[in-house]
DNA sequence: TAAATATGATGGAACGTTCCACTAATTAAA
DNA sequence: TTTAATTAGTGGAACGTTCCATCATATTTA
């Protein structure tokens, strides 16, 4: 770490000036200030001596750290993992590195950002839904003129660039599948971010001449336990619906789990369709039918967008929506 | 990003030299080269002008980047997410940032490392099992004298510092629980890293006066499909065992899934115990009984160890083992 | 042949810090 | 009172790059 060769040592070894070495190292192809012969000698010496450019020195001179910071709300493990994979693959091609920062509380996020800023990242990404408490502090980054792109559901941070999955299409896809299976009484269990899909959901209902009244719209929380609650409630209400659409797969898995415990057959008595298509969705019993969100693609698209914005920081915010996809598995079937 | 105030601008504003500002900014408490009065004026001006130290300049001078790189083999999403959470929480306290790097192939890993090295990270972490192909290139880092700690199963990279979970105890815990449930014929389905638990497993068998012959030791692959294969094979062999121990929860979930499809009751006909306790383990039906690996703690311990090694790089490799814990859920019961 | 241009290379300032050798002024010790 | 020690602060070199102005030398053009 400390005893690495520098550009001047190579210069000395080869017998040229450090400027020449610098030019060749930065871009061997079009370093017109060096003859092919010296270029070769420099490249060869650099390889032999194990030269690795010092990014700190470059950052200082060029005012660019080649670092991108990602703020991870840490509310869903495997989802973020996939997104980061996509981000990583894109950034790598452009020689940027990803600084990963996980936060829990607003004050912690703030101190993390302060610490991150000493590294002068060229851009910022956020992943996961940005709940109210964090909006102000992240919003401040944008006001300060930082390049920032969020990977999120549609309603996260207004005024910021974002990549998300078309919520209307999610609702449409879910409704279409459920109707095609023959369901006429559907439980729409989605609060928070899930509300955004409702327009698409109802649109599809209308298109297939189904009155909205046949659906029960239930505002709910989120998470595994919330899923269990939804199921219990459905049971207590006397199983009026034959299918349930729920906004994320964690909640859907809660429904499946409680159904298993209460010995209610899925999908015979209740069809379940989720949203996300997480790592575990296909592992559930029965395998969960769900609306797949292209997590890797979201990460990749966000990284591309961020790179664009870093090149042209004054551009107005950009929004990109990707299309979800129905993953037909075993938790949906015809009603009895 | 570009128009941030520097130490000299503060110096000018306050009317002192940049050295004084530097000293105060680095450690306001014990900057004995400044009187309380000037210290206050400097601090105040820094706050007012929004000063943020430039880490690139610091890195250059101090030869320390305050960056730690993590090499992520990307073979299990939510596991890594938890580990990173632990790593992050510890590093944050010491003002280090995490550079997250995901790799797929050896050549890609190599180019990633080269790119990372330009940032001169102060230390390295690896997470996930390091398969053969990657050992050489990661091993080279250690030879080069880099501080490196791996979070892994026991057999990853010899000669390197590591934090892992006591494999003997994993086997012991699993055997004990299965025997306590009353099982006498057990299928031990664990290849690769799972082989390490076998000693502990057999030890517990012996302690409870069970002949090893009552167990079937099956070398297997890994992943969801491998789990399904294990179940099908068990079925074809005529269900000789009443319980199965399998090395990871993904595989266990394959068993559960296939059992559900084939309509075999778990745990009535087959008890299943896994290892990991991933995000999804409790969501399966039935909820998976498993040996919990303290993923967050592993990350935290690895980060602590790395910080120690960064301070004293010449120390011999250090190994730390954490203890697993039985999570008793619904996939294990008494044999019929 | 003289002037203009292209080619290959150089030296040094600058980026924002830290750190060391100094100094000036004040206080304590002899 | 003289000397020594402490306190508060300064100026400048150094870290490893990039980039610009400059300069020979060789080649082309008028």
XYZ file of C-alpha atoms (C1' of nucleotides) in Angstrom:
732
model
C 0.000 0.000 0.000
C 2.656 2.505 0.923
C 5.582 1.377 -1.163
C 4.049 1.483 -4.614
C 5.951 2.902 -7.555
C 5.096 6.329 -8.810
C 5.226 7.954 -12.154
C 8.551 9.662 -11.403
C 10.267 6.396 -10.605
C 9.166 5.022 -13.934
C 10.335 8.204 -15.585
C 13.713 7.801 -13.973
C 13.970 4.141 -14.974
C 13.053 4.820 -18.573
C 14.933 8.065 -18.850
C 12.100 10.426 -19.721
C 10.207 13.090 -17.828
C 7.271 12.384 -15.561
C 4.983 14.313 -17.901
C 5.634 11.838 -20.653
C 4.951 8.879 -18.406
C 1.803 10.557 -17.143
C 0.511 11.067 -20.665
C 1.195 7.478 -21.655
C -0.350 6.018 -18.504
C -3.489 8.030 -18.836
C -4.177 6.903 -22.365
C -1.549 4.821 -24.166
C -3.470 4.898 -27.437
C -3.649 8.557 -28.115
C -0.738 9.965 -26.171
C 0.521 11.910 -29.144
C 3.261 13.428 -27.063
C 5.223 10.177 -27.187
C 6.754 8.194 -29.990
C 5.706 4.564 -30.338
C 9.153 3.539 -29.168
C 9.159 5.428 -25.861
C 5.547 4.525 -25.336
C 6.507 0.871 -25.455
C 9.417 1.367 -23.107
C 7.208 3.182 -20.611
C 4.420 0.622 -20.755
C 6.920 -2.168 -20.334
C 8.599 -0.502 -17.358
C 5.254 0.204 -15.736
C 4.276 -3.439 -16.009
C 7.616 -4.646 -14.759
C 7.628 -2.324 -11.780
C 3.969 -2.949 -10.946
C 2.751 0.587 -11.353
C -0.742 1.425 -10.214
C -1.937 5.002 -10.583
C -2.747 6.802 -7.376
C -6.376 7.808 -7.491
C -6.011 10.218 -4.577
C -3.521 12.269 -6.534
C -5.715 12.084 -9.608
C -8.794 13.094 -7.659
C -6.989 16.065 -6.291
C -5.798 17.254 -9.663
C -8.838 16.368 -11.724
C -11.427 17.114 -9.086
C -13.082 13.778 -9.689
C -13.008 10.856 -7.304
C -14.393 8.156 -9.613
C -16.574 7.154 -6.695
C -20.324 6.760 -6.603
C -22.074 6.542 -3.249
C -25.127 4.392 -2.734
C -27.468 5.097 0.156
C -29.139 1.896 1.175
C -32.227 2.150 3.369
C -31.696 -1.481 4.212
C -35.328 -2.398 4.219
C -35.001 -5.391 1.969
C -31.928 -7.512 1.721
C -32.058 -9.569 -1.428
C -33.791 -6.846 -3.414
C -30.953 -4.425 -2.792
C -28.415 -7.121 -3.515
C -29.804 -7.527 -7.026
C -29.985 -3.814 -7.658
C -26.413 -3.346 -6.551
C -25.340 -6.108 -8.851
C -26.742 -4.191 -11.781
C -25.226 -0.943 -10.594
C -21.864 -2.564 -10.147
C -21.760 -4.101 -13.596
C -22.374 -0.765 -15.258
C -20.101 1.323 -13.080
C -17.272 -1.126 -13.536
C -17.223 -0.563 -17.263
C -16.680 3.127 -16.670
C -14.077 2.681 -13.961
C -16.175 3.947 -11.121
C -16.292 2.286 -7.756
C -19.307 1.940 -5.499
C -19.221 3.157 -1.927
C -21.950 1.346 -0.043
C -23.571 3.061 2.870
C -26.357 1.642 5.004
C -28.433 3.851 7.232
C -31.120 3.395 9.826
C -31.966 6.753 11.347
C -32.029 10.267 9.911
C -29.264 11.554 12.156
C -27.119 8.583 11.261
C -27.786 9.135 7.589
C -26.741 12.715 7.986
C -23.461 11.857 9.644
C -22.846 9.161 7.061
C -23.371 11.643 4.274
C -21.004 14.087 5.890
C -18.385 11.408 6.122
C -19.007 10.286 2.553
C -18.730 13.811 1.271
C -15.120 14.050 2.338
C -14.515 11.530 -0.442
C -16.270 13.832 -2.921
C -18.292 11.156 -4.729
C -19.136 12.095 -8.297
C -22.686 10.885 -7.911
C -25.244 9.376 -5.571
C -27.742 6.573 -5.782
C -30.492 5.742 -3.360
C -32.138 2.371 -3.191
C -35.351 1.444 -1.487
C -38.286 3.542 -0.573
C -37.228 6.780 1.073
C -39.559 7.221 4.003
C -40.626 10.649 5.125
C -37.931 11.119 7.744
C -35.147 10.830 5.236
C -36.550 12.983 2.482
C -35.280 16.249 3.814
C -31.695 15.188 4.229
C -31.528 13.453 0.869
C -33.383 16.308 -0.745
C -30.658 18.607 0.486
C -28.123 16.724 -1.584
C -30.081 17.511 -4.710
C -30.428 21.156 -3.751
C -26.687 21.268 -3.314
C -26.415 20.310 -6.955
C -25.251 16.746 -6.490
C -26.069 14.223 -9.199
C -28.494 11.758 -7.707
C -30.676 8.981 -9.038
C -33.069 6.935 -6.988
C -34.099 3.351 -7.466
C -37.511 3.155 -5.932
C -41.223 2.926 -6.195
C -42.791 5.840 -7.970
C -43.464 8.220 -5.138
C -40.193 8.490 -3.343
C -38.577 11.871 -3.759
C -40.150 14.439 -5.982
C -37.864 16.549 -8.092
C -35.215 13.862 -8.277
C -34.240 11.598 -11.115
C -35.442 8.078 -10.680
C -35.750 4.652 -12.163
C -38.810 2.753 -11.203
C -41.183 0.132 -12.447
C -44.400 1.309 -14.040
C -46.888 0.981 -11.194
C -49.916 1.116 -13.439
C -48.637 -1.828 -15.394
C -48.096 -3.784 -12.187
C -51.736 -3.313 -11.263
C -52.888 -4.059 -14.786
C -50.871 -7.264 -15.001
C -52.133 -8.486 -11.651
C -55.761 -7.703 -12.431
C -55.538 -9.279 -15.870
C -54.112 -12.502 -14.527
C -56.605 -12.770 -11.716
C -59.522 -12.083 -14.049
C -58.217 -14.559 -16.572
C -58.123 -17.164 -13.840
C -61.812 -16.450 -13.376
C -61.823 -14.515 -10.139
C -64.725 -12.153 -9.601
C -64.156 -11.132 -6.017
C -60.680 -9.823 -5.394
C -58.994 -8.495 -2.297
C -56.642 -5.641 -3.112
C -54.348 -5.477 -0.096
C -51.809 -2.765 -0.653
C -51.104 0.359 1.308
C -48.199 2.738 1.010
C -46.454 2.369 -2.295
C -48.991 -0.184 -3.453
C -51.635 2.486 -3.840
C -49.927 3.568 -7.027
C -50.896 0.396 -8.809
C -54.543 0.913 -8.136
C -55.207 3.050 -11.180
C -53.869 0.345 -13.482
C -55.713 -2.295 -11.545
C -59.035 -0.531 -11.867
C -58.377 0.280 -15.483
C -58.029 -3.389 -16.281
C -61.158 -4.151 -14.283
C -63.055 -1.626 -16.393
C -61.617 -2.960 -19.613
C -62.986 -6.362 -18.732
C -66.315 -4.880 -17.644
C -65.921 -5.733 -14.013
C -67.472 -3.299 -11.565
C -64.959 -1.944 -9.084
C -67.369 -2.814 -6.305
C -66.550 -6.494 -6.608
C -63.149 -5.724 -5.170
C -62.284 -5.041 -1.582
C -59.628 -2.394 -1.178
C -57.766 -2.861 2.058
C -55.137 -0.401 3.188
C -52.480 -2.422 4.939
C -49.045 -2.181 6.468
C -46.129 -4.151 5.173
C -44.008 -7.116 6.058
C -44.509 -10.744 6.901
C -46.719 -10.173 9.913
C -48.932 -7.792 7.964
C -49.451 -10.635 5.500
C -50.517 -12.950 8.252
C -52.960 -10.331 9.489
C -54.465 -9.987 6.050
C -55.122 -13.702 5.941
C -56.615 -13.876 9.408
C -58.858 -10.966 8.627
C -60.001 -12.616 5.417
C -60.804 -15.768 7.332
C -62.769 -13.886 9.960
C -64.698 -12.046 7.316
C -65.834 -15.402 6.026
C -63.592 -15.789 2.985
C -65.580 -13.425 0.784
C -62.874 -13.079 -1.879
C -61.311 -15.830 -3.927
C -58.054 -14.045 -4.670
C -55.731 -11.532 -3.105
C -53.320 -9.090 -4.680
C -50.704 -7.857 -2.301
C -48.021 -5.341 -2.929
C -44.926 -7.186 -1.950
C -43.758 -10.746 -1.754
C -42.867 -10.545 1.900
C -46.490 -9.801 2.653
C -47.611 -12.483 0.230
C -45.395 -14.982 1.990
C -47.101 -14.060 5.259
C -50.431 -14.940 3.677
C -49.088 -18.249 2.401
C -47.564 -19.035 5.746
C -50.711 -18.338 7.722
C -52.798 -20.264 5.222
C -50.519 -23.243 5.683
C -50.872 -23.016 9.444
C -54.657 -22.673 9.275
C -54.794 -25.485 6.785
C -56.378 -23.508 4.009
C -55.415 -24.677 0.538
C -53.734 -22.217 -1.784
C -54.746 -21.590 -4.551
C -57.873 -23.744 -4.243
C -59.489 -21.568 -1.606
C -57.499 -18.410 -2.144
C -55.299 -17.342 -5.010
C -52.360 -15.154 -4.043
C -50.414 -12.852 -6.292
C -47.542 -10.688 -5.085
C -45.129 -8.095 -6.373
C -41.316 -8.136 -6.454
C -40.185 -11.620 -7.324
C -37.584 -11.833 -4.658
C -34.954 -14.487 -4.231
C -37.347 -16.532 -2.116
C -40.562 -16.163 -4.091
C -40.152 -19.346 -6.096
C -39.049 -21.218 -2.988
C -42.314 -20.777 -1.157
C -44.918 -23.477 -1.019
C -46.771 -23.122 -3.194
C -44.330 -21.250 -5.396
C -45.536 -17.676 -5.471
C -47.123 -16.206 -8.561
C -45.916 -12.652 -8.640
C -45.201 -9.567 -10.683
C -41.508 -9.590 -11.375
C -39.679 -6.304 -10.929
C -36.471 -6.196 -12.928
C -34.205 -5.439 -9.986
C -30.918 -5.954 -11.760
C -32.097 -3.869 -14.697
C -33.224 -1.121 -12.382
C -29.770 -0.953 -10.893
C -28.129 -0.947 -14.306
C -30.489 1.688 -15.689
C -29.990 3.885 -12.635
C -26.234 3.662 -13.003
C -26.446 4.603 -16.684
C -28.704 7.501 -15.864
C -26.401 8.673 -13.132
C -23.407 8.588 -15.461
C -25.386 10.695 -17.920
C -26.254 13.191 -15.234
C -22.701 13.371 -14.013
C -21.648 14.402 -17.486
C -24.423 16.992 -17.757
C -25.335 17.980 -14.204
C -27.650 20.800 -15.121
C -30.162 18.677 -17.013
C -33.675 18.593 -15.557
C -34.603 15.483 -13.564
C -35.184 12.385 -15.607
C -37.614 9.579 -14.889
C -37.389 6.158 -16.421
C -39.906 3.410 -15.932
C -39.217 -0.231 -16.622
C -41.860 -2.810 -17.328
C -42.824 -5.507 -14.859
C -43.530 -9.047 -15.908
C -45.953 -11.680 -14.708
C -44.287 -14.739 -13.201
C -46.879 -17.423 -13.344
C -46.246 -19.996 -10.662
C -48.405 -22.050 -8.361
C -50.218 -19.707 -6.006
C -52.920 -18.657 -8.429
C -55.592 -20.826 -9.906
C -59.268 -20.881 -10.776
C -61.748 -20.123 -8.002
C -63.860 -22.991 -6.804
C -18.570 19.117 -5.574
C -16.034 21.410 -7.179
C -16.703 24.662 -5.379
C -16.200 23.559 -1.801
C -14.263 25.706 0.613
C -10.743 24.756 1.516
C -8.654 25.188 4.560
C -6.870 28.232 3.128
C -10.114 30.082 2.528
C -11.064 29.551 6.132
C -7.614 30.667 7.162
C -8.017 33.826 5.163
C -11.480 34.491 6.594
C -10.349 34.011 10.173
C -6.987 35.640 9.739
C -4.701 32.771 10.685
C -2.449 30.448 8.735
C -3.659 27.304 7.035
C -1.557 25.197 9.392
C -3.588 26.384 12.330
C -6.874 25.669 10.603
C -5.575 22.261 9.589
C -4.667 21.398 13.154
C -8.022 22.490 14.500
C -10.005 20.676 11.833
C -8.146 17.455 12.341
C -8.821 17.313 16.046
C -10.450 20.318 17.697
C -10.035 18.831 21.168
C -6.336 18.493 21.371
C -5.049 20.994 18.869
C -2.650 22.482 21.375
C -1.249 24.787 18.753
C -4.320 27.007 18.995
C -5.816 29.015 21.804
C -9.415 28.320 22.785
C -10.392 31.648 21.279
C -8.973 31.081 17.786
C -10.169 27.502 17.918
C -13.716 28.754 18.362
C -13.381 31.282 15.580
C -12.050 28.632 13.210
C -14.741 26.103 14.072
C -17.402 28.729 13.671
C -16.072 29.879 10.305
C -15.808 26.290 9.092
C -19.421 25.670 9.974
C -20.589 28.894 8.453
C -18.715 28.323 5.212
C -19.681 24.647 5.009
C -16.206 23.215 5.101
C -15.735 19.535 4.364
C -12.224 18.139 4.429
C -10.939 16.789 1.149
C -10.145 13.139 1.648
C -8.160 12.925 -1.584
C -5.697 15.489 -0.283
C -5.562 13.738 3.060
C -5.033 10.355 1.455
C -2.178 11.729 -0.542
C -0.448 13.248 2.433
C -1.216 10.589 5.008
C -1.001 7.640 2.692
C -4.307 6.349 3.965
C -7.530 6.332 2.012
C -9.939 5.465 4.831
C -11.482 3.015 2.402
C -12.084 -0.687 2.891
C -12.864 -2.852 -0.104
C -15.243 -5.767 0.091
C -15.068 -8.525 -2.501
C -18.472 -10.071 -2.831
C -18.715 -13.426 -4.571
C -22.391 -12.750 -5.003
C -23.509 -16.278 -4.375
C -26.123 -15.427 -1.811
C -27.988 -12.191 -1.720
C -29.597 -11.754 1.656
C -26.713 -13.409 3.487
C -24.253 -10.872 2.154
C -26.667 -8.059 2.860
C -26.665 -8.930 6.555
C -22.908 -9.306 6.706
C -22.411 -5.956 5.050
C -24.753 -4.382 7.511
C -22.519 -5.532 10.335
C -19.396 -4.424 8.521
C -20.883 -1.040 7.820
C -21.910 -0.363 11.387
C -18.408 -0.998 12.677
C -16.530 0.806 9.935
C -18.723 3.838 10.309
C -17.638 4.347 13.889
C -14.043 4.527 12.735
C -14.739 6.777 9.774
C -14.000 4.233 7.124
C -16.118 3.777 4.047
C -16.955 0.540 2.305
C -16.239 0.049 -1.368
C -18.452 -2.750 -2.591
C -17.249 -4.877 -5.439
C -19.120 -7.800 -6.952
C -17.356 -10.326 -9.123
C -18.336 -13.282 -11.248
C -15.274 -14.567 -13.072
C -11.595 -14.708 -12.111
C -10.492 -12.362 -14.862
C -13.159 -9.890 -13.913
C -12.152 -10.114 -10.287
C -8.612 -9.400 -11.292
C -9.521 -6.323 -13.272
C -11.780 -5.165 -10.468
C -8.959 -5.493 -7.984
C -6.637 -3.551 -10.229
C -9.188 -0.797 -10.480
C -9.809 -0.858 -6.739
C -6.135 -0.670 -5.990
C -5.854 2.736 -7.576
C -7.911 3.891 -4.604
C -5.398 2.310 -2.220
C -7.886 0.746 0.186
C -6.497 0.315 3.673
C -7.942 -3.154 3.973
C -9.898 -5.872 2.235
C -12.796 -8.110 3.169
C -14.111 -11.088 1.294
C -17.543 -12.491 1.808
C -18.875 -15.823 0.715
C -17.099 -19.013 -0.044
C -14.069 -18.420 -2.237
C -14.196 -21.137 -4.840
C -11.015 -22.586 -6.251
C -10.774 -20.322 -9.266
C -10.550 -17.209 -7.171
C -8.117 -18.390 -4.543
C -5.012 -17.550 -6.464
C -5.919 -13.988 -7.239
C -7.144 -13.246 -3.730
C -4.187 -15.082 -2.268
C -1.946 -12.722 -4.160
C -3.365 -9.792 -2.248
C -2.249 -11.370 0.994
C 1.191 -12.119 -0.383
C 1.448 -8.488 -1.359
C 1.040 -7.674 2.302
C -2.486 -6.316 2.156
C -4.644 -6.578 5.263
C -7.438 -8.986 4.478
C -10.109 -10.759 6.459
C -12.564 -13.249 5.063
C -16.084 -13.932 6.162
C -16.675 -17.505 5.173
C -17.069 -21.124 5.979
C -14.022 -22.646 7.558
C -12.110 -23.853 4.560
C -11.915 -20.877 2.304
C -8.432 -19.482 2.025
C -5.668 -20.941 4.099
C -3.152 -18.552 5.559
C -5.630 -15.720 5.722
C -7.415 -14.206 8.660
C -11.020 -15.180 8.875
C -14.207 -15.021 10.831
C -16.409 -18.028 10.588
C -18.965 -20.006 12.479
C -17.743 -23.067 14.337
C -18.611 -25.875 11.936
C -18.315 -28.592 14.567
C -20.885 -26.842 16.691
C -23.225 -26.590 13.719
C -23.083 -30.347 13.267
C -23.410 -30.963 16.985
C -26.427 -28.702 17.344
C -28.169 -30.305 14.383
C -27.478 -33.849 15.566
C -28.534 -33.059 19.110
C -31.843 -31.587 18.035
C -32.652 -34.396 15.657
C -31.795 -37.031 18.257
C -33.815 -35.218 20.883
C -36.783 -35.320 18.550
C -36.325 -39.064 18.524
C -34.881 -39.661 15.089
C -32.774 -42.737 14.649
C -32.237 -42.743 10.913
C -30.848 -39.480 9.637
C -29.887 -38.319 6.183
C -26.810 -36.088 6.264
C -26.953 -34.238 2.964
C -24.051 -31.855 2.785
C -21.224 -31.662 0.343
C -18.657 -28.895 -0.082
C -18.442 -26.729 2.975
C -20.950 -28.893 4.796
C -18.409 -31.662 5.187
C -16.785 -29.639 7.949
C -19.723 -30.104 10.243
C -19.509 -33.830 10.025
C -17.003 -34.253 12.828
C -19.272 -32.433 15.260
C -22.260 -34.309 13.973
C -20.646 -37.694 14.515
C -19.301 -36.618 17.868
C -22.802 -35.899 19.091
C -24.005 -39.202 17.666
C -21.306 -40.975 19.652
C -22.087 -39.051 22.805
C -25.653 -40.282 22.581
C -24.521 -43.824 21.782
C -25.868 -43.838 18.287
C -23.877 -45.863 15.787
C -22.771 -43.805 12.816
C -24.149 -46.475 10.524
C -27.691 -45.359 11.204
C -26.968 -42.243 9.203
C -26.753 -41.915 5.487
C -24.045 -39.537 4.345
C -24.861 -38.096 0.992
C -22.444 -35.826 -0.820
C -24.537 -33.280 -2.651
C -24.339 -30.108 -4.662
C -25.942 -26.907 -3.547
C -28.892 -24.705 -4.299
C -32.616 -25.040 -4.574
C -32.585 -27.674 -7.309
C -30.090 -29.785 -5.396
C -32.558 -29.757 -2.517
C -35.311 -31.006 -4.777
C -33.013 -33.762 -5.995
C -32.276 -34.827 -2.449
C -35.968 -35.177 -1.742
C -36.720 -37.121 -4.928
C -33.847 -39.435 -4.237
C -35.102 -40.026 -0.698
C -38.538 -40.827 -2.051
C -37.143 -43.253 -4.606
C -35.052 -44.965 -1.982
C -38.278 -45.658 -0.089
C -38.107 -43.011 2.603
C -35.573 -44.871 4.742
C -34.685 -41.873 6.938
C -37.025 -39.857 9.098
C -34.962 -36.675 9.130
C -32.585 -34.767 6.917
C -29.812 -32.365 7.803
C -28.796 -30.170 4.929
C -26.077 -27.611 4.835
C -27.871 -24.561 3.694
C -31.347 -23.150 3.810
C -31.622 -22.791 0.071
C -31.191 -26.511 -0.260
C -33.553 -27.129 2.640
C -36.146 -24.975 0.933
C -35.779 -27.178 -2.158
C -36.623 -30.178 -0.033
C -39.647 -28.449 1.489
C -40.807 -27.320 -1.901
C -40.572 -30.735 -3.501
C -42.220 -32.346 -0.497
C -45.127 -29.935 -0.877
C -45.445 -30.799 -4.551
C -45.291 -34.536 -3.909
C -47.714 -34.134 -1.067
C -45.454 -35.493 1.610
C -46.089 -33.982 5.044
C -43.240 -32.188 6.766
C -42.280 -32.882 9.539
C -44.624 -35.869 9.959
C -42.919 -37.960 7.316
C -39.621 -36.148 7.151
C -38.049 -33.670 9.509
C -35.859 -31.051 7.853
C -33.151 -28.979 9.468
C -31.037 -26.485 7.594
C -28.162 -24.105 8.181
C -27.982 -20.325 7.725
C -31.244 -18.827 8.878
C -31.697 -16.597 5.926
C -34.236 -13.869 5.487
C -36.685 -16.368 4.004
C -36.211 -19.302 6.354
C -39.054 -18.400 8.699
C -41.277 -17.586 5.742
C -41.282 -21.091 4.342
C -44.099 -23.490 4.948
C -43.533 -25.072 7.304
C -41.244 -22.490 8.863
C -37.773 -23.925 8.627
C -35.972 -25.193 11.688
C -32.380 -24.251 11.111
C -29.012 -23.499 12.611
C -28.736 -19.745 12.770
C -25.444 -18.259 11.639
C -24.888 -14.822 13.118
C -24.423 -13.036 9.814
C -24.510 -9.514 11.150
C -22.094 -10.440 13.923
C -19.772 -12.071 11.446
C -19.610 -8.872 9.477
C -19.040 -6.797 12.583
C -16.364 -9.144 13.928
C -14.602 -9.223 10.571
C -14.557 -5.455 10.423
C -13.121 -5.234 13.942
C -10.498 -7.788 13.084
C -9.599 -5.953 9.915
C -9.190 -2.683 11.789
C -6.854 -4.473 14.208
C -4.820 -5.871 11.349
C -4.626 -2.535 9.616
C -3.056 -1.103 12.747
C -0.610 -4.001 13.056
C -0.196 -5.457 9.579
C 2.602 -7.823 10.452
C 0.632 -9.900 12.934
C 0.159 -13.571 12.029
C -3.250 -14.505 10.607
C -6.051 -14.579 13.096
C -9.063 -16.860 13.122
C -12.221 -16.188 15.038
C -15.158 -18.542 15.283
C -18.606 -17.491 16.336
C -21.226 -19.809 17.744
C -24.280 -20.899 15.831
C -27.670 -21.193 17.435
C -30.583 -23.537 16.952
C -33.722 -21.881 15.650
C -36.503 -24.233 16.494
C -39.375 -23.769 14.101
C -41.857 -26.066 12.449
C -39.957 -28.335 10.073
C -38.724 -30.767 12.701
C -40.824 -33.077 14.821
C -40.950 -36.580 16.200
C -40.723 -39.452 13.711
C -43.848 -41.451 13.177
C 16.856 29.213 -48.590
C 13.804 31.036 -45.151
C 9.795 30.565 -42.756
C 6.176 27.788 -40.975
C 4.547 23.646 -38.990
C 4.619 19.218 -36.881
C 6.653 15.976 -33.602
C 8.490 14.527 -29.228
C 9.615 15.870 -25.046
C 10.389 18.841 -20.705
C 9.925 21.656 -16.386
C 7.105 23.478 -13.156
C 2.813 25.113 -11.070
C -1.275 23.506 -9.088
C -4.736 20.515 -6.501
C -5.750 20.516 -0.612
C -3.865 18.586 2.851
C -0.183 17.391 6.832
C 3.869 17.973 9.243
C 8.171 19.765 10.540
C 11.330 23.315 11.575
C 10.949 27.846 13.124
C 9.723 32.234 15.572
C 7.760 35.524 18.787
C 5.757 36.329 22.915
C 4.696 35.002 27.391
C 5.548 32.498 31.722
C 8.359 29.856 34.958
C 12.659 28.601 37.091
C 17.410 29.570 38.562
C 17.935 39.551 36.104
C 19.085 35.974 33.105
C 17.898 31.655 31.290
C 14.805 28.073 30.277
C 10.470 26.399 29.047
C 5.887 26.835 27.427
C 2.274 28.624 24.369
C 0.417 30.193 20.017
C 1.184 30.424 15.588
C 3.757 30.566 10.815
C 5.821 29.279 6.308
C 6.967 25.951 3.214
C 8.007 21.316 1.535
C 5.902 17.172 0.357
C 2.362 13.664 -1.264
C 1.476 11.871 -6.902
C -0.779 13.448 -10.310
C -2.279 16.643 -14.595
C -1.744 20.247 -17.665
C 0.109 24.191 -19.766
C 3.706 26.863 -21.683
C 7.937 26.152 -23.730
C 11.583 24.152 -26.473
C 14.505 21.704 -29.573
C 14.586 19.120 -33.708
C 12.825 17.486 -37.943
C 9.797 18.059 -41.733
C 7.008 20.602 -44.901
C 5.749 24.714 -47.553
C 6.489 29.068 -50.013
